[in-house]
CSV table of C-alpha atoms in Angstrom, one decimal:
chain,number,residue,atom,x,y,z
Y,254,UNK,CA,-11.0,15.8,31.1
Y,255,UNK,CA,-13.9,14.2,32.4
Y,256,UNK,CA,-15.6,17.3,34.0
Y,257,UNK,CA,-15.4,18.6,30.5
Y,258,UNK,CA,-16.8,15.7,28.9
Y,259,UNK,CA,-19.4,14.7,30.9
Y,260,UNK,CA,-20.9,18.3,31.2
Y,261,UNK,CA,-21.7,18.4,27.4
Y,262,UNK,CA,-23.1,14.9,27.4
Y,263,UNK,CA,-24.9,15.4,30.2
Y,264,UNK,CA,-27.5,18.0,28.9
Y,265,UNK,CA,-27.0,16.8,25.1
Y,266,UNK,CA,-30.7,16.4,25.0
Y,267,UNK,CA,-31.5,19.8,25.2
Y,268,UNK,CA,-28.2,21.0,23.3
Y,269,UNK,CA,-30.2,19.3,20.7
Y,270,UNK,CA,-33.4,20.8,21.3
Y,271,UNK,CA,-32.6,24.5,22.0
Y,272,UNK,CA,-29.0,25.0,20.6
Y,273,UNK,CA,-30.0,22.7,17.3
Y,274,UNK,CA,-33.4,23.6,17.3
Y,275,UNK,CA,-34.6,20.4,16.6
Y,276,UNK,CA,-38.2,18.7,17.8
Y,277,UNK,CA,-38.0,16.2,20.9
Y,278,UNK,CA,-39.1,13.3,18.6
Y,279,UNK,CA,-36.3,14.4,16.1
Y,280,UNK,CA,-34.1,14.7,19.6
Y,281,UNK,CA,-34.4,11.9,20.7
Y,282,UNK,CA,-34.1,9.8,17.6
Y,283,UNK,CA,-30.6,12.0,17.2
Y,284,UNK,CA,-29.4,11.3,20.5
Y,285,UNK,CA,-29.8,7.5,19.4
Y,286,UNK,CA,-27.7,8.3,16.4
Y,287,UNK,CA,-24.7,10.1,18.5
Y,288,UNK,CA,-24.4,7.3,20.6
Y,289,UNK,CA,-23.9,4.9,17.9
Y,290,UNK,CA,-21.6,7.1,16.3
Y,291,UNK,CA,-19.8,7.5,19.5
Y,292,UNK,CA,-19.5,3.8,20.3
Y,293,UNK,CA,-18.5,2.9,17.1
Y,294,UNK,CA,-15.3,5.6,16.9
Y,295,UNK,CA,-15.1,4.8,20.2
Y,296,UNK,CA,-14.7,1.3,19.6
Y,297,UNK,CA,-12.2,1.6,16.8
Y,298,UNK,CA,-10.1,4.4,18.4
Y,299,UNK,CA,-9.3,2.4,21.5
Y,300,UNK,CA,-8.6,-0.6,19.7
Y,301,UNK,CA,-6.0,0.7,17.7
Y,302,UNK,CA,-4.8,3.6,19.7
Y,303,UNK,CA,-4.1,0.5,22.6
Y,304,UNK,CA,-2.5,-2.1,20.1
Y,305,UNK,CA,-0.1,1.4,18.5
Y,306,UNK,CA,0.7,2.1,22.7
Y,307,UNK,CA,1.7,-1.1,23.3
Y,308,UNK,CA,3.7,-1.6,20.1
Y,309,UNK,CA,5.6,1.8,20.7
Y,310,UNK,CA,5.8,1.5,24.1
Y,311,UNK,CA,4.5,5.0,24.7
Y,312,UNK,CA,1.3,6.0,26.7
Y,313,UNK,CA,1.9,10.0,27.3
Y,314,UNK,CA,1.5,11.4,24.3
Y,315,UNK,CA,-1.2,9.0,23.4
Y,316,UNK,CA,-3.3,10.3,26.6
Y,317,UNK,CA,-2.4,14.1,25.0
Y,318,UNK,CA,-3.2,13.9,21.6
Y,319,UNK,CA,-6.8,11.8,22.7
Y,320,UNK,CA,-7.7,14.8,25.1
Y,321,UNK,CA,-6.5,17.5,22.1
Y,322,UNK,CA,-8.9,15.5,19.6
Y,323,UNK,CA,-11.7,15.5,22.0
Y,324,UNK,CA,-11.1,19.6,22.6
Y,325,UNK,CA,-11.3,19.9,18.7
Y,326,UNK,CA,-15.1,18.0,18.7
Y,327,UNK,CA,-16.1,20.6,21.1
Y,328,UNK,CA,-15.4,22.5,18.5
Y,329,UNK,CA,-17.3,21.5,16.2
Y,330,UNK,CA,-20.9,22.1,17.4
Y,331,UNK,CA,-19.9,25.7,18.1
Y,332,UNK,CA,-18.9,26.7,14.4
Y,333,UNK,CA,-21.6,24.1,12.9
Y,334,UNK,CA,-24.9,24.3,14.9
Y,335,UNK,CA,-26.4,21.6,12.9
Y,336,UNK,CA,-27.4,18.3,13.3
Y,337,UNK,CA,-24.3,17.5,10.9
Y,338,UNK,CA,-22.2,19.0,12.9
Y,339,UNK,CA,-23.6,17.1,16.4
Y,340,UNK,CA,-22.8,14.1,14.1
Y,341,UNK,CA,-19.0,15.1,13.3
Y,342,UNK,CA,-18.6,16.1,17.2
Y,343,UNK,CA,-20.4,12.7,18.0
Y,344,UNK,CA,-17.6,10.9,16.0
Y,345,UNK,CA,-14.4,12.7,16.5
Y,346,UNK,CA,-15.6,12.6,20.3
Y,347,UNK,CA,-15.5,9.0,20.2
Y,348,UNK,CA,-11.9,8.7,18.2
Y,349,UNK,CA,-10.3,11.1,20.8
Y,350,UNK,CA,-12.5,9.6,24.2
Y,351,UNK,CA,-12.1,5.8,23.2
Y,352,UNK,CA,-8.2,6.3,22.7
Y,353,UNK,CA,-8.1,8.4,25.9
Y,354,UNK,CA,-9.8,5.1,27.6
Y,355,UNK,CA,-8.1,3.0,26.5
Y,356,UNK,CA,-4.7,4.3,27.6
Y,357,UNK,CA,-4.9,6.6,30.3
Y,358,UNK,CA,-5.7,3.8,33.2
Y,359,UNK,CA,-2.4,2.1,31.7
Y,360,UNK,CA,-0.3,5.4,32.4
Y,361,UNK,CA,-2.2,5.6,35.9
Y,362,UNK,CA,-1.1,2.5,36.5
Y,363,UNK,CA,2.2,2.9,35.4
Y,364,UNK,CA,3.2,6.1,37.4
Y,365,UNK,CA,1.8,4.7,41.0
Y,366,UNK,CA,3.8,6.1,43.6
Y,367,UNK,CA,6.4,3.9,45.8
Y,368,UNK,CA,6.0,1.5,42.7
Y,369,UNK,CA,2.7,0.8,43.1
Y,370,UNK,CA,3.4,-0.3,46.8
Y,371,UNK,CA,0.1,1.8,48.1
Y,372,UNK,CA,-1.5,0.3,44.7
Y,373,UNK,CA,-4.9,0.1,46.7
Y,374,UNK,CA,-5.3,3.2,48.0
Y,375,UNK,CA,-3.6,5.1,44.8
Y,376,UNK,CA,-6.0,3.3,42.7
Y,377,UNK,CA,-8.8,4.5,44.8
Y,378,UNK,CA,-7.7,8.5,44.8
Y,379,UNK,CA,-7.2,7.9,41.0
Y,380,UNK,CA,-11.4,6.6,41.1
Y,381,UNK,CA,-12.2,9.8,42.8
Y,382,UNK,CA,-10.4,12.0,40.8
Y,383,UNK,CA,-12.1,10.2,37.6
Y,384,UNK,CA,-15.5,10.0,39.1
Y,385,UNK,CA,-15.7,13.2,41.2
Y,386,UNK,CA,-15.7,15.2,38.1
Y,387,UNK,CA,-18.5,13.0,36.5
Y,388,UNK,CA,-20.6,13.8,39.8
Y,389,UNK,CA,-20.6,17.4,39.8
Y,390,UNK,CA,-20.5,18.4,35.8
Y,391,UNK,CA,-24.0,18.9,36.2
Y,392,UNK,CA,-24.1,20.9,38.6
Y,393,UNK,CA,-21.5,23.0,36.9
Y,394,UNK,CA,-23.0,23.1,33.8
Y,395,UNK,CA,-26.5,24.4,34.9
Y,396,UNK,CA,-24.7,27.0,36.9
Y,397,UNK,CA,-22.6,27.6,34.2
Y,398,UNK,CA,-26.2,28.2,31.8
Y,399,UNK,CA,-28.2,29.8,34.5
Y,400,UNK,CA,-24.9,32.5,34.0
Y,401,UNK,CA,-24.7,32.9,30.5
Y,402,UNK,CA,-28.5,33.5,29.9
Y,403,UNK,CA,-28.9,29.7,28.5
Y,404,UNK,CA,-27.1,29.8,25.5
Y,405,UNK,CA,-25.5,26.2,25.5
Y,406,UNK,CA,-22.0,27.5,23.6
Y,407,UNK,CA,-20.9,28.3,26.8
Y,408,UNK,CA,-20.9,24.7,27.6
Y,409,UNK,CA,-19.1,24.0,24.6
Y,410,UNK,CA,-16.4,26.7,25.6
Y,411,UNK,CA,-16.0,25.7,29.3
Y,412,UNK,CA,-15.5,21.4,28.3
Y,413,UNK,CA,-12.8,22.7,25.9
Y,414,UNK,CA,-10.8,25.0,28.1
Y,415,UNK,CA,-11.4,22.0,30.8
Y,416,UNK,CA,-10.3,19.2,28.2
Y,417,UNK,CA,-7.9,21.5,26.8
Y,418,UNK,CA,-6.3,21.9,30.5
Y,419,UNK,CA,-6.1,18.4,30.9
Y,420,UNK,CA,-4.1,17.5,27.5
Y,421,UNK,CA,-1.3,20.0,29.2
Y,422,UNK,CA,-1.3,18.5,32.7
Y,423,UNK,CA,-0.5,15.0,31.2
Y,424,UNK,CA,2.8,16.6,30.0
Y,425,UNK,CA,4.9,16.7,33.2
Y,426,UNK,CA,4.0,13.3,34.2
Y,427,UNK,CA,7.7,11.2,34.8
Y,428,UNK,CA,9.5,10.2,31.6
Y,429,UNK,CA,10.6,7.2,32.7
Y,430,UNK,CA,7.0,4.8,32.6
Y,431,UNK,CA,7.9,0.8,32.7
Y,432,UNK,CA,7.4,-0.3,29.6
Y,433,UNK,CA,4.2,-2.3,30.1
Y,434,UNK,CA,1.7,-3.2,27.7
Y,435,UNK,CA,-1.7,-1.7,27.8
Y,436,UNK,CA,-3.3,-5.3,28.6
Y,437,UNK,CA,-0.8,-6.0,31.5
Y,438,UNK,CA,-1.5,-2.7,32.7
Y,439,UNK,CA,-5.3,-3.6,33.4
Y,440,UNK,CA,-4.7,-7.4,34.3
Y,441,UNK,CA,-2.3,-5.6,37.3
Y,442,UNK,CA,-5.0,-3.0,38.2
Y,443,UNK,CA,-7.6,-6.3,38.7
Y,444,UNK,CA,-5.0,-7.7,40.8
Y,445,UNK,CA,-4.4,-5.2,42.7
Y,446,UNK,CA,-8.3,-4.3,43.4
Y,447,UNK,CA,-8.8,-8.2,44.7
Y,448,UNK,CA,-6.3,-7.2,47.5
């Protein structure tokens, strides 16, 4: 999910510029814009997609449908080049990434192997597996332009079929979860770090 994520944010400067056509001044007073949007469905999305987790008791399908909605705003810049449409992806974005936040390091947490027994070194594969991603979308992405002539949909494409991917490979994760809440989830996971 992330390697998706982070390679469209990553260059959304210049999606701006040459995919949106817009001016760097008018860039970069949009990219000012997204972010708030993004932060503010961000903020909302985790707040209640982590108080509706705890009070059903369910994490999976929370982690799924957050990574489906965030596919669907990578959607929306390809059929609406527009600057309205980089504000619709900026806030569906932030509904589907701010629920994924909020509840995915719960269900990490939740499915440790040996019971969380290893908690200290799982938790550390998990932060590589999260971060690795981040590290080399760039990379990816300007391969990814430098093959498809520059023509940022491709981008677009490839953080969809990536986010996409990742909605499906929550699925087989174990049924059976511990029915922790979202907050005791994260109090362990700081515990577990000051080991």
């Amino acid at each position: 999910m992330y390697l998706g994520y982070q390679g469209v944010v990553t260059y959304q400067l210049y999606i701006l510029q040459d995919y949106i056509g817009l001016s760097v001044e008018n860039s970069n007073h949009a990219i000012g814009t997204i972010a708030v949007i993004t932060l503010i469905t961000l903020l909302i999305s985790g707040l209640l997609s982590g108080f509706m987790s705890d009070r059903l008791q369910r994490r999976k399908i929370f982690v799924f449908l957050s990574s489906v909605i965030m596919g669907i705003a990578l959607l929306i810049p390809l059929v609406m080049p527009t600057l309205t449409g980089m504000y619709l992806y900026a806030a569906v974005l932030g509904l589907g990434y701010g629920a994924y936040t909020a509840i995915d390091m719960a269900l990490m947490t939740q499915v440790l192997p040996k019971g969380g027994k290893n908690a200290g070194k799982d938790m550390g594969i998990l932060t590589i597996a999260t971060v690795l991603p981040q590290s080399i979308s760039p990379i990816l992405s300007a391969w990814l332009l430098s093959q498809f002539g520059g023509d940022y949909s491709s981008l677009f494409i490839a953080a969809m079929l990536c986010v996409f991917a990742s909605s499906v490979l929550v699925l087989p994760i174990n049924r059976y979860v511990k029915s922790w809440s979202v907050t005791y989830c994260l109090e362990r996971t700081i515990k577990l770090n000051e080991r």
